[in-house]
Amino acid sequence: MSESGHDQPQNQIDLADAYAVKTPDDNRRLYAQWAQTYNETFINANKYVYPRAVAQLFAKYVSEIAITAVVDIGCGTGAVGSYLANLRPDITIDGYDISPEMLKQASLLARIDGSPVYRNLLEVDLTASLPKQTFDAMTTAGTFTHGHLGPETLVALIDLVRVDGWFVIGINAEHFEARGFASTIKNIVETGVITQPEIHLVNVYEVGSPHYGDCAKVNVFQRKK
Ligand SMILES: C[S@@+](CC[C@H](N)C(=O)[O-])C[C@H]1O[C@@H](n2cnc3c(N)ncnc32)[C@H](O)[C@@H]1O
């Protein structure tokens, strides 16, 4: 984790606050306060480019023909969906998130043709019981990280994607080994549930960001059974 020792006005939420959360309720509280300013004080201020990298990998690796409906897990204010809707205007995107305030911001986003970026936005705690829906693909940035979602949630989420469907899943690089994502993914590959992931190391923040150097591992794989 990088230090966020740059000057912050009192009360301004930053990356250290985001990494300090521990429970779903902590997440609800943090993002309720942060939703309205998240794009400005987090995405823009920190040159946060991770959602763009995830959307670009999705567009590169996931076959255009095979995909209609995609779910963006922990969609927040909708950064991943925005990039994806530009790169793949024909897909429908649903967003799941625990924070109604973040979902409200995502609901304001429009595609180039004026239609909403997200078809449905659902308030859901991904660590609890999941909606009975199935998608052709799943994507995410920024949710498998410190204090947010762990590997056990990734395993549970596999059922939301149909057999042969795709996953483009960003996981905080420090978190990847330390929190057991690497071993959990290895186990589900060995049981034949998913293909061996292709792992792409991407920058979470651009050059010039106070957090430049933080990386994520974007795992691209398919469901086999
Ligand atoms: C760092 S933000 C990332 C948002 C967006 N994907 C982005 O890249 O800008 C993490 C998101 O995960 C959501 N989240 C955290 N815990 C969650 C949970 N248990 N269930 C669903 N969403 C959760 C938060 O509400 C927040 O919107």
mmCIF file of C-alpha atoms and ligand atoms in Angstrom:
data_model
loop_
_atom_site.group_PDB
_atom_site.id
_atom_site.type_symbol
_atom_site.label_atom_id
_atom_site.label_comp_id
_atom_site.label_asym_id
_atom_site.label_seq_id
_atom_site.Cartn_x
_atom_site.Cartn_y
_atom_site.Cartn_z
ATOM 1 C CA MET A 1 0.000 0.000 0.000
ATOM 2 C CA SER A 2 1.393 3.421 -0.801
ATOM 3 C CA GLU A 3 1.415 6.249 1.696
ATOM 4 C CA SER A 4 -1.097 9.007 1.195
ATOM 5 C CA GLY A 5 0.937 11.701 2.898
ATOM 6 C CA HIS A 6 0.017 14.432 0.420
ATOM 7 C CA ASP A 7 -1.913 17.405 1.737
ATOM 8 C CA GLN A 8 -5.569 16.564 2.332
ATOM 9 C CA PRO A 9 -8.188 18.893 3.690
ATOM 10 C CA GLN A 10 -9.622 17.543 6.966
ATOM 11 C CA ASN A 11 -12.573 15.206 6.341
ATOM 12 C CA GLN A 12 -11.560 14.430 2.770
ATOM 13 C CA ILE A 13 -11.765 10.695 2.206
ATOM 14 C CA ASP A 14 -8.739 9.079 0.579
ATOM 15 C CA LEU A 15 -7.123 5.770 -0.247
ATOM 16 C CA ALA A 16 -6.030 5.177 3.353
ATOM 17 C CA ASP A 17 -9.699 5.320 4.426
ATOM 18 C CA ALA A 18 -10.663 2.916 1.650
ATOM 19 C CA TYR A 19 -7.968 0.442 2.717
ATOM 20 C CA ALA A 20 -8.969 0.719 6.403
ATOM 21 C CA VAL A 21 -12.456 -0.760 5.962
ATOM 22 C CA LYS A 22 -12.984 -4.288 7.231
ATOM 23 C CA THR A 23 -16.625 -5.319 6.970
ATOM 24 C CA PRO A 24 -19.529 -4.877 4.521
ATOM 25 C CA ASP A 25 -21.009 -2.312 6.928
ATOM 26 C CA ASP A 26 -17.727 -0.351 6.938
ATOM 27 C CA ASN A 27 -17.909 -0.359 3.131
ATOM 28 C CA ARG A 28 -21.521 0.851 3.180
ATOM 29 C CA ARG A 29 -20.611 3.712 5.512
ATOM 30 C CA LEU A 30 -17.458 4.745 3.654
ATOM 31 C CA TYR A 31 -19.019 4.816 0.198
ATOM 32 C CA ALA A 32 -22.196 6.528 1.432
ATOM 33 C CA GLN A 33 -19.979 9.471 2.402
ATOM 34 C CA TRP A 34 -17.705 9.261 -0.608
ATOM 35 C CA ALA A 35 -20.109 8.641 -3.525
ATOM 36 C CA GLN A 36 -20.700 12.233 -4.577
ATOM 37 C CA THR A 37 -17.026 13.199 -4.594
ATOM 38 C CA TYR A 38 -15.427 9.827 -5.494
ATOM 39 C CA ASN A 39 -14.880 10.664 -9.180
ATOM 40 C CA GLU A 40 -13.272 14.001 -8.390
ATOM 41 C CA THR A 41 -11.317 13.233 -5.199
ATOM 42 C CA PHE A 42 -10.304 9.683 -6.005
ATOM 43 C CA ILE A 43 -10.428 8.933 -9.746
ATOM 44 C CA ASN A 44 -9.294 12.313 -11.065
ATOM 45 C CA ALA A 45 -7.098 13.421 -8.163
ATOM 46 C CA ASN A 46 -5.160 10.153 -8.111
ATOM 47 C CA LYS A 47 -5.057 9.531 -11.872
ATOM 48 C CA TYR A 48 -6.807 6.203 -11.286
ATOM 49 C CA VAL A 49 -6.569 4.320 -14.595
ATOM 50 C CA TYR A 50 -7.331 0.790 -13.459
ATOM 51 C CA PRO A 51 -10.941 0.710 -14.792
ATOM 52 C CA ARG A 52 -9.688 1.716 -18.239
ATOM 53 C CA ALA A 53 -7.045 -1.040 -18.187
ATOM 54 C CA VAL A 54 -9.641 -3.652 -17.179
ATOM 55 C CA ALA A 55 -12.078 -2.546 -19.906
ATOM 56 C CA GLN A 56 -9.308 -2.617 -22.517
ATOM 57 C CA LEU A 57 -8.294 -6.147 -21.526
ATOM 58 C CA PHE A 58 -11.945 -7.186 -21.654
ATOM 59 C CA ALA A 59 -12.304 -5.781 -25.183
ATOM 60 C CA LYS A 60 -9.084 -7.458 -26.265
ATOM 61 C CA TYR A 61 -9.664 -10.952 -24.888
ATOM 62 C CA VAL A 62 -13.410 -11.553 -24.722
ATOM 63 C CA SER A 63 -14.859 -12.629 -28.045
ATOM 64 C CA GLU A 64 -17.302 -10.126 -29.488
ATOM 65 C CA ILE A 65 -19.632 -12.863 -30.777
ATOM 66 C CA ALA A 66 -19.976 -14.756 -27.523
ATOM 67 C CA ILE A 67 -21.010 -11.929 -25.234
ATOM 68 C CA THR A 68 -24.277 -10.088 -24.673
ATOM 69 C CA ALA A 69 -24.749 -9.529 -20.953
ATOM 70 C CA VAL A 70 -21.952 -8.530 -18.597
ATOM 71 C CA VAL A 71 -21.975 -7.884 -14.858
ATOM 72 C CA ASP A 72 -19.622 -5.318 -13.303
ATOM 73 C CA ILE A 73 -19.002 -6.388 -9.705
ATOM 74 C CA GLY A 74 -18.527 -3.531 -7.219
ATOM 75 C CA CYS A 75 -19.297 -1.141 -10.055
ATOM 76 C CA GLY A 76 -19.166 1.917 -7.791
ATOM 77 C CA THR A 77 -19.769 5.117 -9.740
ATOM 78 C CA GLY A 78 -19.445 3.191 -12.997
ATOM 79 C CA ALA A 79 -15.914 3.794 -14.277
ATOM 80 C CA VAL A 80 -15.453 0.283 -15.711
ATOM 81 C CA GLY A 81 -18.896 0.344 -17.340
ATOM 82 C CA SER A 82 -18.219 3.700 -18.982
ATOM 83 C CA TYR A 83 -15.056 2.506 -20.664
ATOM 84 C CA LEU A 84 -16.593 -0.831 -21.614
ATOM 85 C CA ALA A 85 -19.700 0.744 -23.128
ATOM 86 C CA ASN A 86 -17.457 2.842 -25.371
ATOM 87 C CA LEU A 87 -15.311 -0.081 -26.426
ATOM 88 C CA ARG A 88 -18.208 -2.531 -26.799
ATOM 89 C CA PRO A 89 -21.383 -0.516 -27.528
ATOM 90 C CA ASP A 90 -23.411 -3.691 -28.244
ATOM 91 C CA ILE A 91 -23.172 -5.275 -24.813
ATOM 92 C CA THR A 92 -25.562 -4.746 -21.934
ATOM 93 C CA ILE A 93 -23.929 -4.127 -18.576
ATOM 94 C CA ASP A 94 -25.470 -4.669 -15.145
ATOM 95 C CA GLY A 95 -23.791 -3.236 -12.057
ATOM 96 C CA TYR A 96 -23.799 -4.762 -8.582
ATOM 97 C CA ASP A 97 -22.655 -2.818 -5.534
ATOM 98 C CA ILE A 98 -23.312 -2.678 -1.798
ATOM 99 C CA SER A 99 -23.636 1.113 -1.815
ATOM 100 C CA PRO A 100 -26.890 2.677 -3.039
ATOM 101 C CA GLU A 101 -25.143 6.047 -3.111
ATOM 102 C CA MET A 102 -22.442 4.778 -5.484
ATOM 103 C CA LEU A 103 -25.106 3.084 -7.645
ATOM 104 C CA LYS A 104 -26.989 6.386 -7.842
ATOM 105 C CA GLN A 105 -23.904 7.971 -9.422
ATOM 106 C CA ALA A 106 -23.562 5.074 -11.876
ATOM 107 C CA SER A 107 -27.215 5.501 -12.880
ATOM 108 C CA LEU A 108 -26.432 9.007 -14.158
ATOM 109 C CA LEU A 109 -24.007 7.748 -16.818
ATOM 110 C CA ALA A 110 -25.021 7.709 -20.468
ATOM 111 C CA ARG A 111 -23.562 6.089 -23.592
ATOM 112 C CA ILE A 112 -22.745 8.055 -26.741
ATOM 113 C CA ASP A 113 -26.253 7.305 -28.081
ATOM 114 C CA GLY A 114 -27.841 8.673 -24.885
ATOM 115 C CA SER A 115 -28.910 5.301 -23.451
ATOM 116 C CA PRO A 116 -27.825 4.402 -19.904
ATOM 117 C CA VAL A 117 -24.406 2.782 -19.488
ATOM 118 C CA TYR A 118 -25.925 0.244 -17.086
ATOM 119 C CA ARG A 119 -29.129 -1.681 -17.890
ATOM 120 C CA ASN A 120 -29.741 -2.646 -14.247
ATOM 121 C CA LEU A 121 -28.044 -1.495 -11.074
ATOM 122 C CA LEU A 122 -28.552 -3.720 -8.074
ATOM 123 C CA GLU A 123 -27.770 -3.109 -4.417
ATOM 124 C CA VAL A 124 -26.203 -6.345 -3.255
ATOM 125 C CA ASP A 125 -23.722 -7.442 -0.609
ATOM 126 C CA LEU A 126 -21.522 -9.788 -2.616
ATOM 127 C CA THR A 127 -20.341 -11.529 0.563
ATOM 128 C CA ALA A 128 -23.918 -12.627 1.321
ATOM 129 C CA SER A 129 -26.452 -14.481 -0.840
ATOM 130 C CA LEU A 130 -26.215 -13.669 -4.524
ATOM 131 C CA PRO A 131 -28.983 -12.846 -7.031
ATOM 132 C CA LYS A 132 -30.186 -15.747 -9.181
ATOM 133 C CA GLN A 133 -28.981 -14.294 -12.458
ATOM 134 C CA THR A 134 -26.557 -15.570 -15.063
ATOM 135 C CA PHE A 135 -24.321 -13.492 -17.305
ATOM 136 C CA ASP A 136 -22.069 -14.138 -20.279
ATOM 137 C CA ALA A 137 -19.188 -12.387 -18.553
ATOM 138 C CA MET A 138 -18.067 -10.699 -15.346
ATOM 139 C CA THR A 139 -15.626 -7.895 -14.817
ATOM 140 C CA THR A 140 -14.384 -5.747 -11.958
ATOM 141 C CA ALA A 141 -11.774 -3.220 -10.846
ATOM 142 C CA GLY A 142 -11.027 -2.077 -7.318
ATOM 143 C CA THR A 143 -13.195 -4.501 -5.353
ATOM 144 C CA PHE A 144 -10.737 -7.335 -4.714
ATOM 145 C CA THR A 145 -8.488 -5.214 -2.533
ATOM 146 C CA HIS A 146 -7.621 -4.309 1.058
ATOM 147 C CA GLY A 147 -10.727 -4.426 3.272
ATOM 148 C CA HIS A 148 -13.079 -5.187 0.397
ATOM 149 C CA LEU A 149 -13.714 -8.614 -1.142
ATOM 150 C CA GLY A 150 -11.610 -11.749 -0.540
ATOM 151 C CA PRO A 151 -10.973 -14.947 -2.537
ATOM 152 C CA GLU A 152 -13.937 -16.817 -1.014
ATOM 153 C CA THR A 153 -16.228 -14.250 -2.646
ATOM 154 C CA LEU A 154 -14.558 -14.771 -6.025
ATOM 155 C CA VAL A 155 -15.314 -18.503 -5.766
ATOM 156 C CA ALA A 156 -18.988 -17.829 -4.958
ATOM 157 C CA LEU A 157 -19.285 -15.388 -7.866
ATOM 158 C CA ILE A 158 -18.350 -18.003 -10.465
ATOM 159 C CA ASP A 159 -21.955 -19.235 -10.464
ATOM 160 C CA LEU A 160 -23.125 -15.877 -11.836
ATOM 161 C CA VAL A 161 -21.463 -16.649 -15.181
ATOM 162 C CA ARG A 162 -22.647 -19.365 -17.572
ATOM 163 C CA VAL A 163 -20.419 -22.250 -18.658
ATOM 164 C CA ASP A 164 -17.938 -20.995 -21.321
ATOM 165 C CA GLY A 165 -18.546 -17.430 -20.122
ATOM 166 C CA TRP A 166 -15.665 -15.051 -19.378
ATOM 167 C CA PHE A 167 -14.120 -13.350 -16.347
ATOM 168 C CA VAL A 168 -11.887 -10.267 -16.450
ATOM 169 C CA ILE A 169 -11.137 -9.763 -12.773
ATOM 170 C CA GLY A 170 -8.770 -7.173 -11.358
ATOM 171 C CA ILE A 171 -7.138 -8.106 -8.050
ATOM 172 C CA ASN A 172 -4.809 -5.862 -6.041
ATOM 173 C CA ALA A 173 -1.313 -7.227 -6.699
ATOM 174 C CA GLU A 174 -0.167 -7.214 -3.033
ATOM 175 C CA HIS A 175 -3.394 -8.847 -2.071
ATOM 176 C CA PHE A 176 -3.020 -11.536 -4.736
ATOM 177 C CA GLU A 177 -0.492 -13.648 -2.854
ATOM 178 C CA ALA A 178 -0.974 -12.307 0.664
ATOM 179 C CA ARG A 179 -4.733 -12.885 0.884
ATOM 180 C CA GLY A 180 -4.741 -16.248 -0.871
ATOM 181 C CA PHE A 181 -6.125 -15.361 -4.284
ATOM 182 C CA ALA A 182 -3.259 -17.167 -6.026
ATOM 183 C CA SER A 183 -3.829 -20.436 -4.135
ATOM 184 C CA THR A 184 -7.634 -20.212 -4.359
ATOM 185 C CA ILE A 185 -7.514 -19.683 -8.115
ATOM 186 C CA LYS A 186 -5.021 -22.536 -8.485
ATOM 187 C CA ASN A 187 -7.466 -24.822 -6.628
ATOM 188 C CA ILE A 188 -10.441 -23.942 -8.818
ATOM 189 C CA VAL A 189 -8.327 -24.451 -11.934
ATOM 190 C CA GLU A 190 -7.322 -27.889 -10.628
ATOM 191 C CA THR A 191 -10.927 -28.898 -9.995
ATOM 192 C CA GLY A 192 -11.706 -28.099 -13.637
ATOM 193 C CA VAL A 193 -14.177 -25.289 -12.916
ATOM 194 C CA ILE A 194 -12.216 -22.554 -14.726
ATOM 195 C CA THR A 195 -9.462 -22.316 -17.315
ATOM 196 C CA GLN A 196 -5.931 -21.337 -16.298
ATOM 197 C CA PRO A 197 -6.062 -17.523 -16.037
ATOM 198 C CA GLU A 198 -3.939 -15.276 -18.173
ATOM 199 C CA ILE A 199 -2.619 -12.724 -15.707
ATOM 200 C CA HIS A 200 -1.894 -9.154 -16.804
ATOM 201 C CA LEU A 201 -0.022 -6.798 -14.491
ATOM 202 C CA VAL A 202 -1.437 -3.273 -14.855
ATOM 203 C CA ASN A 203 -0.838 0.076 -13.209
ATOM 204 C CA VAL A 204 -3.670 1.176 -10.944
ATOM 205 C CA TYR A 205 -2.548 4.830 -11.120
ATOM 206 C CA GLU A 206 -0.890 6.825 -13.873
ATOM 207 C CA VAL A 207 2.543 8.467 -13.731
ATOM 208 C CA GLY A 208 2.269 11.617 -11.598
ATOM 209 C CA SER A 209 -0.198 10.081 -9.142
ATOM 210 C CA PRO A 210 0.851 10.054 -5.459
ATOM 211 C CA HIS A 211 0.141 6.314 -5.591
ATOM 212 C CA TYR A 212 1.951 5.576 -8.845
ATOM 213 C CA GLY A 213 3.548 2.131 -8.623
ATOM 214 C CA ASP A 214 0.564 0.309 -7.110
ATOM 215 C CA CYS A 215 -0.367 -2.536 -9.431
ATOM 216 C CA ALA A 216 -3.169 -4.986 -10.015
ATOM 217 C CA LYS A 217 -3.232 -8.441 -11.539
ATOM 218 C CA VAL A 218 -6.050 -8.738 -14.021
ATOM 219 C CA ASN A 219 -7.059 -12.392 -14.336
ATOM 220 C CA VAL A 220 -8.701 -13.401 -17.613
ATOM 221 C CA PHE A 221 -10.294 -16.870 -17.612
ATOM 222 C CA GLN A 222 -13.377 -18.847 -18.663
ATOM 223 C CA ARG A 223 -15.807 -21.027 -16.774
ATOM 224 C CA LYS A 224 -15.477 -24.679 -17.848
ATOM 225 C CA LYS A 225 -18.224 -26.376 -15.830
HETATM 226 C C1 LIG B 1 -12.746 1.168 -4.812
HETATM 227 S S1 LIG B 1 -14.451 1.075 -5.240
HETATM 228 C C2 LIG B 1 -14.302 0.586 -6.950
HETATM 229 C C3 LIG B 1 -15.477 1.088 -7.751
HETATM 230 C C4 LIG B 1 -15.290 0.954 -9.261
HETATM 231 N N1 LIG B 1 -15.244 -0.423 -9.677
HETATM 232 C C5 LIG B 1 -14.055 1.690 -9.693
HETATM 233 O O1 LIG B 1 -13.095 1.037 -10.128
HETATM 234 O O2 LIG B 1 -14.058 2.938 -9.605
HETATM 235 C C6 LIG B 1 -14.981 -0.437 -4.463
HETATM 236 C C7 LIG B 1 -16.470 -0.691 -4.613
HETATM 237 O O3 LIG B 1 -16.761 -1.974 -4.036
HETATM 238 C C8 LIG B 1 -18.009 -1.886 -3.377
HETATM 239 N N2 LIG B 1 -18.107 -2.945 -2.364
HETATM 240 C C9 LIG B 1 -17.357 -3.081 -1.249
HETATM 241 N N3 LIG B 1 -17.761 -4.153 -0.544
HETATM 242 C C10 LIG B 1 -18.796 -4.702 -1.227
HETATM 243 C C11 LIG B 1 -19.648 -5.820 -1.002
HETATM 244 N N4 LIG B 1 -19.520 -6.589 0.091
HETATM 245 N N5 LIG B 1 -20.614 -6.094 -1.908
HETATM 246 C C12 LIG B 1 -20.758 -5.308 -3.013
HETATM 247 N N6 LIG B 1 -19.993 -4.233 -3.277
HETATM 248 C C13 LIG B 1 -19.010 -3.935 -2.397
HETATM 249 C C14 LIG B 1 -18.014 -0.482 -2.783
HETATM 250 O O4 LIG B 1 -19.304 -0.022 -2.447
HETATM 251 C C15 LIG B 1 -17.341 0.332 -3.890
HETATM 252 O O5 LIG B 1 -18.262 0.898 -4.777
#
